[in-house]
mmCIF file with all atom_site columns, C-alpha atoms and ligand atoms in Angstrom:
data_model
loop_
_atom_site.group_PDB
_atom_site.id
_atom_site.type_symbol
_atom_site.label_atom_id
_atom_site.label_alt_id
_atom_site.label_comp_id
_atom_site.label_asym_id
_atom_site.label_entity_id
_atom_site.label_seq_id
_atom_site.pdbx_PDB_ins_code
_atom_site.Cartn_x
_atom_site.Cartn_y
_atom_site.Cartn_z
_atom_site.occupancy
_atom_site.B_iso_or_equiv
_atom_site.pdbx_formal_charge
_atom_site.auth_seq_id
_atom_site.auth_comp_id
_atom_site.auth_asym_id
_atom_site.auth_atom_id
_atom_site.pdbx_PDB_model_num
ATOM   1   C  CA  . MET J 1 1   ? 75.830  53.828 178.621 1.00 85.00 ? 10  MET J CA  1
ATOM   2   C  CA  . TYR J 1 2   ? 76.975  52.992 182.335 1.00 93.00 ? 11  TYR J CA  1
ATOM   3   C  CA  . SER J 1 3   ? 75.047  50.989 184.649 1.00 96.00 ? 12  SER J CA  1
ATOM   4   C  CA  . PRO J 1 4   ? 73.601  52.603 187.600 1.00 97.00 ? 13  PRO J CA  1
ATOM   5   C  CA  . LYS J 1 5   ? 75.877  51.124 189.574 1.00 97.00 ? 14  LYS J CA  1
ATOM   6   C  CA  . VAL J 1 6   ? 78.924  52.568 188.143 1.00 97.00 ? 15  VAL J CA  1
ATOM   7   C  CA  . MET J 1 7   ? 77.566  55.922 188.492 1.00 97.00 ? 16  MET J CA  1
ATOM   8   C  CA  . GLU J 1 8   ? 76.767  55.575 191.921 1.00 97.00 ? 17  GLU J CA  1
ATOM   9   C  CA  . HIS J 1 9   ? 80.436  54.598 192.462 1.00 97.00 ? 18  HIS J CA  1
ATOM   10  C  CA  . PHE J 1 10  ? 81.519  57.163 190.031 1.00 96.00 ? 19  PHE J CA  1
ATOM   11  C  CA  . ASN J 1 11  ? 79.788  59.950 191.752 1.00 97.00 ? 20  ASN J CA  1
ATOM   12  C  CA  . ASN J 1 12  ? 80.574  58.572 195.622 1.00 98.00 ? 21  ASN J CA  1
ATOM   13  C  CA  . PRO J 1 13  ? 83.959  56.518 195.566 1.00 98.00 ? 22  PRO J CA  1
ATOM   14  C  CA  . ARG J 1 14  ? 84.503  54.136 198.358 1.00 97.00 ? 23  ARG J CA  1
ATOM   15  C  CA  . ASN J 1 15  ? 87.707  54.346 200.219 1.00 98.00 ? 24  ASN J CA  1
ATOM   16  C  CA  . VAL J 1 16  ? 89.567  57.000 198.595 1.00 98.00 ? 25  VAL J CA  1
ATOM   17  C  CA  . GLY J 1 17  ? 92.868  58.292 199.963 1.00 98.00 ? 26  GLY J CA  1
ATOM   18  C  CA  . VAL J 1 18  ? 96.311  56.711 200.975 1.00 98.00 ? 27  VAL J CA  1
ATOM   19  C  CA  . VAL J 1 19  ? 96.343  54.276 203.956 1.00 98.00 ? 28  VAL J CA  1
ATOM   20  C  CA  . GLU J 1 20  ? 98.969  55.220 206.613 1.00 96.00 ? 29  GLU J CA  1
ATOM   21  C  CA  . ASN J 1 21  ? 102.006 53.496 207.232 1.00 94.00 ? 30  ASN J CA  1
ATOM   22  C  CA  . ALA J 1 22  ? 100.619 50.973 204.478 1.00 97.00 ? 31  ALA J CA  1
ATOM   23  C  CA  . ASP J 1 23  ? 102.293 47.356 204.320 1.00 97.00 ? 32  ASP J CA  1
ATOM   24  C  CA  . GLY J 1 24  ? 102.200 47.250 200.180 1.00 97.00 ? 33  GLY J CA  1
ATOM   25  C  CA  . VAL J 1 25  ? 101.572 50.090 197.631 1.00 98.00 ? 34  VAL J CA  1
ATOM   26  C  CA  . GLY J 1 26  ? 100.495 49.050 193.760 1.00 98.00 ? 35  GLY J CA  1
ATOM   27  C  CA  . GLU J 1 27  ? 100.953 52.237 191.415 1.00 97.00 ? 36  GLU J CA  1
ATOM   28  C  CA  . VAL J 1 28  ? 99.906  50.697 187.717 1.00 97.00 ? 37  VAL J CA  1
ATOM   29  C  CA  . GLY J 1 29  ? 99.526  52.754 184.380 1.00 95.00 ? 38  GLY J CA  1
ATOM   30  C  CA  . ASN J 1 30  ? 97.396  52.456 181.000 1.00 89.00 ? 39  ASN J CA  1
ATOM   31  C  CA  . PRO J 1 31  ? 100.262 53.139 178.839 1.00 86.00 ? 40  PRO J CA  1
ATOM   32  C  CA  . VAL J 1 32  ? 97.102  53.724 176.046 1.00 85.00 ? 41  VAL J CA  1
ATOM   33  C  CA  . CYS J 1 33  ? 94.919  56.118 177.853 1.00 89.00 ? 42  CYS J CA  1
ATOM   34  C  CA  . GLY J 1 34  ? 97.384  57.377 180.319 1.00 92.00 ? 43  GLY J CA  1
ATOM   35  C  CA  . ASP J 1 35  ? 94.856  56.559 183.600 1.00 93.00 ? 44  ASP J CA  1
ATOM   36  C  CA  . VAL J 1 36  ? 97.308  55.936 186.796 1.00 96.00 ? 45  VAL J CA  1
ATOM   37  C  CA  . MET J 1 37  ? 95.863  54.258 190.256 1.00 96.00 ? 46  MET J CA  1
ATOM   38  C  CA  . LYS J 1 38  ? 97.824  53.924 193.119 1.00 97.00 ? 47  LYS J CA  1
ATOM   39  C  CA  . ILE J 1 39  ? 96.425  51.104 195.893 1.00 98.00 ? 48  ILE J CA  1
ATOM   40  C  CA  . SER J 1 40  ? 97.808  51.222 199.137 1.00 98.00 ? 49  SER J CA  1
ATOM   41  C  CA  . ILE J 1 41  ? 96.620  47.706 201.440 1.00 98.00 ? 50  ILE J CA  1
ATOM   42  C  CA  . ARG J 1 42  ? 96.875  47.256 204.787 1.00 98.00 ? 51  ARG J CA  1
ATOM   43  C  CA  . VAL J 1 43  ? 97.576  43.589 206.070 1.00 97.00 ? 52  VAL J CA  1
ATOM   44  C  CA  . ALA J 1 44  ? 96.718  41.596 208.921 1.00 96.00 ? 53  ALA J CA  1
ATOM   45  C  CA  . GLU J 1 45  ? 96.766  37.568 209.379 1.00 95.00 ? 54  GLU J CA  1
ATOM   46  C  CA  . ASP J 1 46  ? 96.878  37.453 205.475 1.00 95.00 ? 55  ASP J CA  1
ATOM   47  C  CA  . ARG J 1 47  ? 94.009  39.737 205.202 1.00 97.00 ? 56  ARG J CA  1
ATOM   48  C  CA  . ILE J 1 48  ? 93.085  43.020 203.739 1.00 98.00 ? 57  ILE J CA  1
ATOM   49  C  CA  . ALA J 1 49  ? 92.221  45.069 206.834 1.00 98.00 ? 58  ALA J CA  1
ATOM   50  C  CA  . ASP J 1 50  ? 92.207  48.247 205.048 1.00 98.00 ? 59  ASP J CA  1
ATOM   51  C  CA  . ILE J 1 51  ? 92.540  49.057 201.704 1.00 98.00 ? 60  ILE J CA  1
ATOM   52  C  CA  . ARG J 1 52  ? 92.602  52.516 199.480 1.00 98.00 ? 61  ARG J CA  1
ATOM   53  C  CA  . PHE J 1 53  ? 92.937  54.275 196.527 1.00 98.00 ? 62  PHE J CA  1
ATOM   54  C  CA  . GLN J 1 54  ? 93.720  57.358 194.378 1.00 97.00 ? 63  GLN J CA  1
ATOM   55  C  CA  . THR J 1 55  ? 93.244  57.108 190.889 1.00 95.00 ? 64  THR J CA  1
ATOM   56  C  CA  . LEU J 1 56  ? 93.403  59.745 188.194 1.00 95.00 ? 65  LEU J CA  1
ATOM   57  C  CA  . GLY J 1 57  ? 91.194  58.615 185.255 1.00 92.00 ? 66  GLY J CA  1
ATOM   58  C  CA  . CYS J 1 58  ? 87.800  58.320 183.408 1.00 93.00 ? 67  CYS J CA  1
ATOM   59  C  CA  . GLY J 1 59  ? 84.990  57.176 185.481 1.00 94.00 ? 68  GLY J CA  1
ATOM   60  C  CA  . ALA J 1 60  ? 85.399  53.788 184.639 1.00 94.00 ? 69  ALA J CA  1
ATOM   61  C  CA  . ALA J 1 61  ? 88.672  53.542 185.869 1.00 95.00 ? 70  ALA J CA  1
ATOM   62  C  CA  . ILE J 1 62  ? 87.432  55.227 189.123 1.00 96.00 ? 71  ILE J CA  1
ATOM   63  C  CA  . ALA J 1 63  ? 84.333  53.007 189.664 1.00 97.00 ? 72  ALA J CA  1
ATOM   64  C  CA  . THR J 1 64  ? 86.373  49.908 189.206 1.00 96.00 ? 73  THR J CA  1
ATOM   65  C  CA  . SER J 1 65  ? 88.967  50.893 192.142 1.00 97.00 ? 74  SER J CA  1
ATOM   66  C  CA  . SER J 1 66  ? 86.191  52.434 194.004 1.00 98.00 ? 75  SER J CA  1
ATOM   67  C  CA  . ILE J 1 67  ? 84.342  48.523 193.813 1.00 98.00 ? 76  ILE J CA  1
ATOM   68  C  CA  . ILE J 1 68  ? 87.916  46.860 194.260 1.00 98.00 ? 77  ILE J CA  1
ATOM   69  C  CA  . THR J 1 69  ? 88.264  48.115 197.307 1.00 98.00 ? 78  THR J CA  1
ATOM   70  C  CA  . GLU J 1 70  ? 84.739  47.696 198.565 1.00 98.00 ? 79  GLU J CA  1
ATOM   71  C  CA  . MET J 1 71  ? 85.530  43.327 197.029 1.00 98.00 ? 80  MET J CA  1
ATOM   72  C  CA  . ALA J 1 72  ? 88.731  43.070 198.559 1.00 98.00 ? 81  ALA J CA  1
ATOM   73  C  CA  . ARG J 1 73  ? 88.273  44.280 202.098 1.00 98.00 ? 82  ARG J CA  1
ATOM   74  C  CA  . GLY J 1 74  ? 88.405  41.152 204.662 1.00 98.00 ? 83  GLY J CA  1
ATOM   75  C  CA  . MET J 1 75  ? 89.492  39.071 201.540 1.00 98.00 ? 84  MET J CA  1
ATOM   76  C  CA  . SER J 1 76  ? 93.004  36.506 202.490 1.00 98.00 ? 85  SER J CA  1
ATOM   77  C  CA  . LEU J 1 77  ? 95.628  37.723 199.852 1.00 98.00 ? 86  LEU J CA  1
ATOM   78  C  CA  . GLU J 1 78  ? 95.184  34.660 197.969 1.00 97.00 ? 87  GLU J CA  1
ATOM   79  C  CA  . GLU J 1 79  ? 91.483  35.322 197.416 1.00 98.00 ? 88  GLU J CA  1
ATOM   80  C  CA  . ALA J 1 80  ? 92.217  39.424 196.581 1.00 98.00 ? 89  ALA J CA  1
ATOM   81  C  CA  . ALA J 1 81  ? 95.023  38.320 194.201 1.00 97.00 ? 90  ALA J CA  1
ATOM   82  C  CA  . GLY J 1 82  ? 92.335  36.166 192.436 1.00 97.00 ? 91  GLY J CA  1
ATOM   83  C  CA  . ILE J 1 83  ? 89.833  38.741 191.464 1.00 97.00 ? 92  ILE J CA  1
ATOM   84  C  CA  . THR J 1 84  ? 89.360  39.603 187.922 1.00 95.00 ? 93  THR J CA  1
ATOM   85  C  CA  . LYS J 1 85  ? 88.343  42.340 186.049 1.00 92.00 ? 94  LYS J CA  1
ATOM   86  C  CA  . LYS J 1 86  ? 85.157  40.105 185.165 1.00 93.00 ? 95  LYS J CA  1
ATOM   87  C  CA  . ASP J 1 87  ? 84.621  39.936 188.565 1.00 96.00 ? 96  ASP J CA  1
ATOM   88  C  CA  . ILE J 1 88  ? 84.625  43.722 188.848 1.00 96.00 ? 97  ILE J CA  1
ATOM   89  C  CA  . ALA J 1 89  ? 82.526  43.936 185.991 1.00 95.00 ? 98  ALA J CA  1
ATOM   90  C  CA  . ASP J 1 90  ? 79.748  42.139 187.117 1.00 96.00 ? 99  ASP J CA  1
ATOM   91  C  CA  . ALA J 1 91  ? 80.143  43.744 190.557 1.00 97.00 ? 100 ALA J CA  1
ATOM   92  C  CA  . LEU J 1 92  ? 79.010  47.235 188.994 1.00 97.00 ? 101 LEU J CA  1
ATOM   93  C  CA  . ASP J 1 93  ? 76.255  45.029 186.980 1.00 97.00 ? 102 ASP J CA  1
ATOM   94  C  CA  . GLY J 1 94  ? 78.306  44.982 183.934 1.00 96.00 ? 103 GLY J CA  1
ATOM   95  C  CA  . LEU J 1 95  ? 80.925  47.781 181.982 1.00 94.00 ? 104 LEU J CA  1
ATOM   96  C  CA  . PRO J 1 96  ? 80.219  48.622 178.238 1.00 93.00 ? 105 PRO J CA  1
ATOM   97  C  CA  . PRO J 1 97  ? 82.876  46.005 176.120 1.00 91.00 ? 106 PRO J CA  1
ATOM   98  C  CA  . GLN J 1 98  ? 84.960  49.387 175.634 1.00 91.00 ? 107 GLN J CA  1
ATOM   99  C  CA  . LYS J 1 99  ? 85.693  50.346 179.047 1.00 91.00 ? 108 LYS J CA  1
ATOM   100 C  CA  . MET J 1 100 ? 86.275  46.835 180.526 1.00 88.00 ? 109 MET J CA  1
ATOM   101 C  CA  . HIS J 1 101 ? 89.964  47.114 180.186 1.00 88.00 ? 110 HIS J CA  1
ATOM   102 C  CA  . CYS J 1 102 ? 89.804  49.950 182.126 1.00 88.00 ? 111 CYS J CA  1
ATOM   103 C  CA  . SER J 1 103 ? 88.675  46.848 185.342 1.00 88.00 ? 112 SER J CA  1
ATOM   104 C  CA  . VAL J 1 104 ? 92.111  45.710 184.354 1.00 90.00 ? 113 VAL J CA  1
ATOM   105 C  CA  . LEU J 1 105 ? 93.964  49.099 186.235 1.00 92.00 ? 114 LEU J CA  1
ATOM   106 C  CA  . ALA J 1 106 ? 91.828  47.718 189.432 1.00 94.00 ? 115 ALA J CA  1
ATOM   107 C  CA  . ALA J 1 107 ? 92.732  44.065 189.062 1.00 95.00 ? 116 ALA J CA  1
ATOM   108 C  CA  . ASP J 1 108 ? 96.749  45.065 188.020 1.00 95.00 ? 117 ASP J CA  1
ATOM   109 C  CA  . GLY J 1 109 ? 96.744  47.762 191.035 1.00 97.00 ? 118 GLY J CA  1
ATOM   110 C  CA  . LEU J 1 110 ? 95.402  45.648 193.996 1.00 97.00 ? 119 LEU J CA  1
ATOM   111 C  CA  . ARG J 1 111 ? 98.007  42.515 192.886 1.00 97.00 ? 120 ARG J CA  1
ATOM   112 C  CA  . ALA J 1 112 ? 100.976 45.095 192.369 1.00 98.00 ? 121 ALA J CA  1
ATOM   113 C  CA  . ALA J 1 113 ? 100.019 46.093 196.067 1.00 98.00 ? 122 ALA J CA  1
ATOM   114 C  CA  . ILE J 1 114 ? 99.568  42.391 197.449 1.00 98.00 ? 123 ILE J CA  1
ATOM   115 C  CA  . GLU J 1 115 ? 103.125 42.132 195.429 1.00 97.00 ? 124 GLU J CA  1
ATOM   116 C  CA  . ASP J 1 116 ? 104.938 44.688 196.995 1.00 97.00 ? 125 ASP J CA  1
ATOM   117 C  CA  . TYR J 1 117 ? 103.384 43.898 200.897 1.00 97.00 ? 126 TYR J CA  1
ATOM   118 C  CA  . ARG J 1 118 ? 104.984 39.683 199.588 1.00 95.00 ? 127 ARG J CA  1
ATOM   119 C  CA  . LYS J 1 119 ? 108.307 41.480 199.230 1.00 94.00 ? 128 LYS J CA  1
ATOM   120 C  CA  . ARG J 1 120 ? 108.621 43.283 202.110 1.00 90.00 ? 129 ARG J CA  1
ATOM   121 C  CA  . ASP J 1 121 ? 107.432 40.472 204.075 1.00 79.00 ? 130 ASP J CA  1
ATOM   122 C  CA  . SER J 1 122 ? 110.212 38.708 202.814 1.00 80.00 ? 131 SER J CA  1
ATOM   123 C  CA  . ARG J 1 123 ? 112.453 40.729 203.394 1.00 76.00 ? 132 ARG J CA  1
ATOM   124 C  CA  . LEU J 1 124 ? 111.676 41.114 206.884 1.00 75.00 ? 133 LEU J CA  1
ATOM   125 C  CA  . ARG J 1 125 ? 111.670 37.062 207.484 1.00 68.00 ? 134 ARG J CA  1
ATOM   126 C  CA  . VAL J 1 126 ? 115.206 36.923 206.178 1.00 59.00 ? 135 VAL J CA  1
HETATM 127 FE FE1 . FES L 2 .   ? 91.540  54.718 180.758 1.00 78.42 ? 11  FES L FE1 1
HETATM 128 FE FE2 . FES L 2 .   ? 89.087  54.241 181.195 1.00 78.42 ? 11  FES L FE2 1
HETATM 129 S  S1  . FES L 2 .   ? 90.132  54.944 180.264 1.00 78.42 ? 11  FES L S1  1
HETATM 130 S  S2  . FES L 2 .   ? 91.536  53.550 182.316 1.00 78.42 ? 11  FES L S2  1
#
C-alpha cells in the first residue's frame, strides 16, 4: 500500500534527532491517533540551515517527517512555511488516502517550528 519511496524513507529516515541550540522548535500531535512529532530548525539569513525531527508514530508519519526535512533544508522560511500536505505526498510518490492526514503532522510541525523562531526573533528585536 505504500510507495517504494515511502518505504525507503521509513526504513532509512533522514535527519533524525535534535538541532543543538535550535532557533525554533515545533511540537505537534494528532489527537486521533496519538502520534507526535517534534521538528527543530537552525535559521541563517532567513533560510533553514539545519533541520531535524523526532517522530513517534506510524510509518507514514516517519516517512513524511523525513522527506519534509529534505525538502525544507535550504528553503527560505516563507517557502518552507508554504509546504503543503500535497507537496509532501507528491514528493513521496503518493500516500494512501487514509494516510494523508499523517502528512499534515509534518507540515504543521515545520510551521510550528518556524512560528517559534519568529516569536523568539521578534522578542530579540524588542
Ligand atoms: Fe497517526 Fe499516521 S496514523 S500520524
